[in-house]
GROMACS .gro file of C-alpha atoms in nm:
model
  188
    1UNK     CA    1  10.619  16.879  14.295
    2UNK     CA    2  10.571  16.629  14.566
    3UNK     CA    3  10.789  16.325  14.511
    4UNK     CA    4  10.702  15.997  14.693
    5UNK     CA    5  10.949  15.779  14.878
    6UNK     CA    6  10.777  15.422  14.995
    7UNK     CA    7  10.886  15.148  15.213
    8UNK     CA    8  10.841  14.869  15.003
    9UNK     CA    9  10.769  14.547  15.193
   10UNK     CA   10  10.568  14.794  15.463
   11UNK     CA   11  10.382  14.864  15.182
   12UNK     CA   12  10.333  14.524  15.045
   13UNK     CA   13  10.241  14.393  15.417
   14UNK     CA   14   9.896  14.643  15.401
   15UNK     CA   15   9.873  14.532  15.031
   16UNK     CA   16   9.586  14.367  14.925
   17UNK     CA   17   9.812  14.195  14.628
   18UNK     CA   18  10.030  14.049  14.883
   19UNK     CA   19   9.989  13.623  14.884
   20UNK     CA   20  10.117  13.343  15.106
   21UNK     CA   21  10.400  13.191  14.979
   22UNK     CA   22  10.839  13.139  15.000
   23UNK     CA   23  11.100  13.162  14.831
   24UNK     CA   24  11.286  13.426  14.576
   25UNK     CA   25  10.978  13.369  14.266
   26UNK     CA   26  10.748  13.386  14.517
   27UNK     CA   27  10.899  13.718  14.664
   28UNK     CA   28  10.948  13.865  14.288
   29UNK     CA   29  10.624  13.816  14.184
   30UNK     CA   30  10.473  13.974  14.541
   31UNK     CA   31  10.707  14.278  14.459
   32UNK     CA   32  10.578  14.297  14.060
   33UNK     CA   33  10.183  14.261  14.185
   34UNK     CA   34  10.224  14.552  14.433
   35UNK     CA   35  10.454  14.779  14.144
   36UNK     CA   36  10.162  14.666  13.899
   37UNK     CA   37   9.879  14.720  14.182
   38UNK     CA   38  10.034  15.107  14.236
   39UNK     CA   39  10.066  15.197  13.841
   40UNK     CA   40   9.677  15.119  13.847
   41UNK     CA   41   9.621  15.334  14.074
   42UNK     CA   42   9.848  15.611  13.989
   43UNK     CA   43   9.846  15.851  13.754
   44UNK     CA   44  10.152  15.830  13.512
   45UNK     CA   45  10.258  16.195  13.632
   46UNK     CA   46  10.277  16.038  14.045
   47UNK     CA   47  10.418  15.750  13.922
   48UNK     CA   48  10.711  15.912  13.773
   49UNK     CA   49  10.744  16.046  14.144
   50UNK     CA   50  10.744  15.778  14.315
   51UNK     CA   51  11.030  15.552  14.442
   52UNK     CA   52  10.981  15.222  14.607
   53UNK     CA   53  11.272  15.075  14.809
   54UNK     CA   54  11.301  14.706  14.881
   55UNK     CA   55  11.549  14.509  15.138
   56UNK     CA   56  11.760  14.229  14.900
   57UNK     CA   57  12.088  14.044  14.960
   58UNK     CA   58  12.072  14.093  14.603
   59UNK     CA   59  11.899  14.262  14.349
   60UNK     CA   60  11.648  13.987  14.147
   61UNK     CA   61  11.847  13.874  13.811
   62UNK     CA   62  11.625  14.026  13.541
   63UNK     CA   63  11.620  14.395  13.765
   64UNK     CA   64  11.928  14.593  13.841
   65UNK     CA   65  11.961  14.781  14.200
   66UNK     CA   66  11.793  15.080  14.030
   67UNK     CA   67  11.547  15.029  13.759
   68UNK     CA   68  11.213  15.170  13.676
   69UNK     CA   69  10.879  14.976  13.625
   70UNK     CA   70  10.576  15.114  13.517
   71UNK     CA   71  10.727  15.456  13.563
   72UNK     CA   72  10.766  15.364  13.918
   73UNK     CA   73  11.137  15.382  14.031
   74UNK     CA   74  11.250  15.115  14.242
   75UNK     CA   75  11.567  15.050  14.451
   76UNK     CA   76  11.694  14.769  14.602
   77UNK     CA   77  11.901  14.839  14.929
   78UNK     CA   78  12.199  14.616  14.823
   79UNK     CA   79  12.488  14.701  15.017
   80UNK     CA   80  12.246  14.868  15.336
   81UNK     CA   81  12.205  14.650  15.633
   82UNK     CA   82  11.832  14.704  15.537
   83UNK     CA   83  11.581  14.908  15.360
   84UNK     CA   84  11.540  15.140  15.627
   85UNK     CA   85  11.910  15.256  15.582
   86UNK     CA   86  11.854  15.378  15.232
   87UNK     CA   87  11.507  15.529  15.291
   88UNK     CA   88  11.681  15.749  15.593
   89UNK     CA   89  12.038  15.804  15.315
   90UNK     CA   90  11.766  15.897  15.057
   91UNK     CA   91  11.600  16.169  15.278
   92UNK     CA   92  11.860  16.291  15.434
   93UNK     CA   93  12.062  16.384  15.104
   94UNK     CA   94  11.736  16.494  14.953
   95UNK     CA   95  11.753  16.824  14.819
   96UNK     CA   96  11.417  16.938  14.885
   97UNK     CA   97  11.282  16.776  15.201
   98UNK     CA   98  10.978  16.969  15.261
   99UNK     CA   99  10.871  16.849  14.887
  100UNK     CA  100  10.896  16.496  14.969
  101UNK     CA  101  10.626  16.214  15.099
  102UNK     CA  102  10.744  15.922  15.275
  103UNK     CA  103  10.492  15.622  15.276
  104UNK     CA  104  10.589  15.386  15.579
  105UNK     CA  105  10.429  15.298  15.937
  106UNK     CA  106  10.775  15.190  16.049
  107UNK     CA  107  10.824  15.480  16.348
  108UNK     CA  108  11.217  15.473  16.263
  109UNK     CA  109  11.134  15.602  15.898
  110UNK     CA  110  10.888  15.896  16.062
  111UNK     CA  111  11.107  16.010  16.248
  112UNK     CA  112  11.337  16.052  16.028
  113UNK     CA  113  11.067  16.231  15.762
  114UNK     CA  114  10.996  16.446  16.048
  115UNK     CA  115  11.335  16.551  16.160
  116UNK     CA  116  11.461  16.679  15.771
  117UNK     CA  117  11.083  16.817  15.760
  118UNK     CA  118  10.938  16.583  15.516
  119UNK     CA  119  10.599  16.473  15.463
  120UNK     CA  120  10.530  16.080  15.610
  121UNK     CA  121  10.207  15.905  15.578
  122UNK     CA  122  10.124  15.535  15.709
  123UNK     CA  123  10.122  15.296  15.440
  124UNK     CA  124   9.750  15.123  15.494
  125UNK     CA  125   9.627  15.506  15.509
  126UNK     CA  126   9.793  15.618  15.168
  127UNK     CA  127   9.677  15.253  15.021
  128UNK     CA  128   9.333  15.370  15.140
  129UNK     CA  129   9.349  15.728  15.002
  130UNK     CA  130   9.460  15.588  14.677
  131UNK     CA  131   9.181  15.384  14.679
  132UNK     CA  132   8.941  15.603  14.757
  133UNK     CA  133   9.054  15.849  14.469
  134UNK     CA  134   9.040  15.612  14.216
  135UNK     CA  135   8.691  15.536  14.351
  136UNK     CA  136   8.568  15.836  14.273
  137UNK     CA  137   8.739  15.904  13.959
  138UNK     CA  138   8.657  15.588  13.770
  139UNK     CA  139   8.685  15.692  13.458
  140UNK     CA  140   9.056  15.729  13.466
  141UNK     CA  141   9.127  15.396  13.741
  142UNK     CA  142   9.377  15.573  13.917
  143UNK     CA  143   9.392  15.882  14.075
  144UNK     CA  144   9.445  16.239  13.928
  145UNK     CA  145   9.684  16.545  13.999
  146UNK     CA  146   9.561  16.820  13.786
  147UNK     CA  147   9.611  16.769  13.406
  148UNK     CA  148   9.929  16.849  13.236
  149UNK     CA  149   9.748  17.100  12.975
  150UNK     CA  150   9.630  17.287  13.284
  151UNK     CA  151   9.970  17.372  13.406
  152UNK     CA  152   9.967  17.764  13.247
  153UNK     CA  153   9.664  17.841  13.437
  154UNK     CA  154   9.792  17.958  13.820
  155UNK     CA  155   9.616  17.767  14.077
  156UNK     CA  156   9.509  17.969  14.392
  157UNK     CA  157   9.677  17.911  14.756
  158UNK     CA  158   9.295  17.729  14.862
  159UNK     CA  159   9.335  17.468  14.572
  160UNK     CA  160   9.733  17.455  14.607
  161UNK     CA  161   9.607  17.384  14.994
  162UNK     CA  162   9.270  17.132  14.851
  163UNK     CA  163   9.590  16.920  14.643
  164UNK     CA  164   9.807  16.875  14.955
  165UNK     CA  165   9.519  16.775  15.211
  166UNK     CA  166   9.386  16.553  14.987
  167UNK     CA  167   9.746  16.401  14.871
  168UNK     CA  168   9.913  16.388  15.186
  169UNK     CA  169   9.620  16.456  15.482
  170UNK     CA  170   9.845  16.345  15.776
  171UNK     CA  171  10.027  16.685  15.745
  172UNK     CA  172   9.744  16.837  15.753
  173UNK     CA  173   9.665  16.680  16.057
  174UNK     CA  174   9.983  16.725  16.225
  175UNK     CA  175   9.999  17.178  16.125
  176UNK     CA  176   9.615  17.181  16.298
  177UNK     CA  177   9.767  17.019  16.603
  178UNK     CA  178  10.081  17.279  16.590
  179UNK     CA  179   9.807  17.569  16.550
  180UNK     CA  180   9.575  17.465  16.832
  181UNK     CA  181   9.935  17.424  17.064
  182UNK     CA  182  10.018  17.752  16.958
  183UNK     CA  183   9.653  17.899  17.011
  184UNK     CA  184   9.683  17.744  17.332
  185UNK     CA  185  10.003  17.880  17.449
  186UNK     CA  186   9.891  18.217  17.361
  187UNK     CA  187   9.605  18.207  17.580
  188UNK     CA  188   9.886  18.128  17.873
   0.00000   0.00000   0.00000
């Protein structure tokens, strides 16, 4: 399974939750709307995959540095010069790299999803794809992996392949542009 690693305030920034405003309430309740914003979109089995890491000085009172929310797992980068630092610990001592997502448009954190061979996505692009699968499954108001009672029936390599394009596209993307380099080189 395909877990989810997402750079919090890049996400928040692309947010359509996200409102004007200062101070440590202010930034708590930003942080709470997107977690909230995410859980309605999600199902509850990709929320229990995803992590969202935030930069703090210090984790808010009520929160510790690790907690989960609406079966979204968040850490705070307490103790990391920022949340960057964590996101790049958390992939790098990830056990399974090729199973994992990272949500961020922040180059440094592609790079570094790209180097361990990890999945990366921009964050207003997943936002949008979350969107849209929500949109057209409206009956549920968030989007769908295949249902849990489903899980004895074998799925075949095309819909294993369907899952991950529609999940995670930009990987698609990026193994068509390795094919047609490698097409092309053969034709050298």
């Amino acid at each position: 399974m395909i877990e989810t690693i997402v750079d919090g305030y890049n996400l928040l920034h692309q947010s359509p939750t996200m409102q004007t405003g200062k101070g440590p309430q202010w930034l708590h309740r930003q942080r709470v709307r997107l977690i909230e914003y995410l859980a309605s979109l999600l199902s509850p089995e990709l929320c229990q995959r995803v992590t969202v890491v935030f930069d703090v000085h210090s984790p808010p009172s009520q929160w510790t540095r690790d907690c989960t929310i609406a079966q979204i797992r968040l850490r705070f980068a307490h103790g990391y010069p920022e949340a960057d630092d964590l996101v790049e610990e958390m992939i790098d001592l990830h056990r399974n790299p090729s199973g994992l997502c990272v949500v961020s448009s922040d180059g440094r954190l592609q790079k570094a999803a790209r180097r361990r061979h990890a999945k990366w996505i921009e964050s207003r692009r997943w936002l949008d794809e979350l969107l849209e699968q929500a949109h057209h499954n409206p009956q549920s108001g968030h989007s769908q992996l295949p249902s849990e009672a489903a899980k004895d029936q074998l799925l075949s390599p095309e819909e294993v392949q369907a899952w991950l394009n529609q999940l995670y596209p930009q990987e698609r993307h990026l193994a068509e542009q390795d094919m047609r380099r490698n097409q092309r080189r053969g034709h050298r």
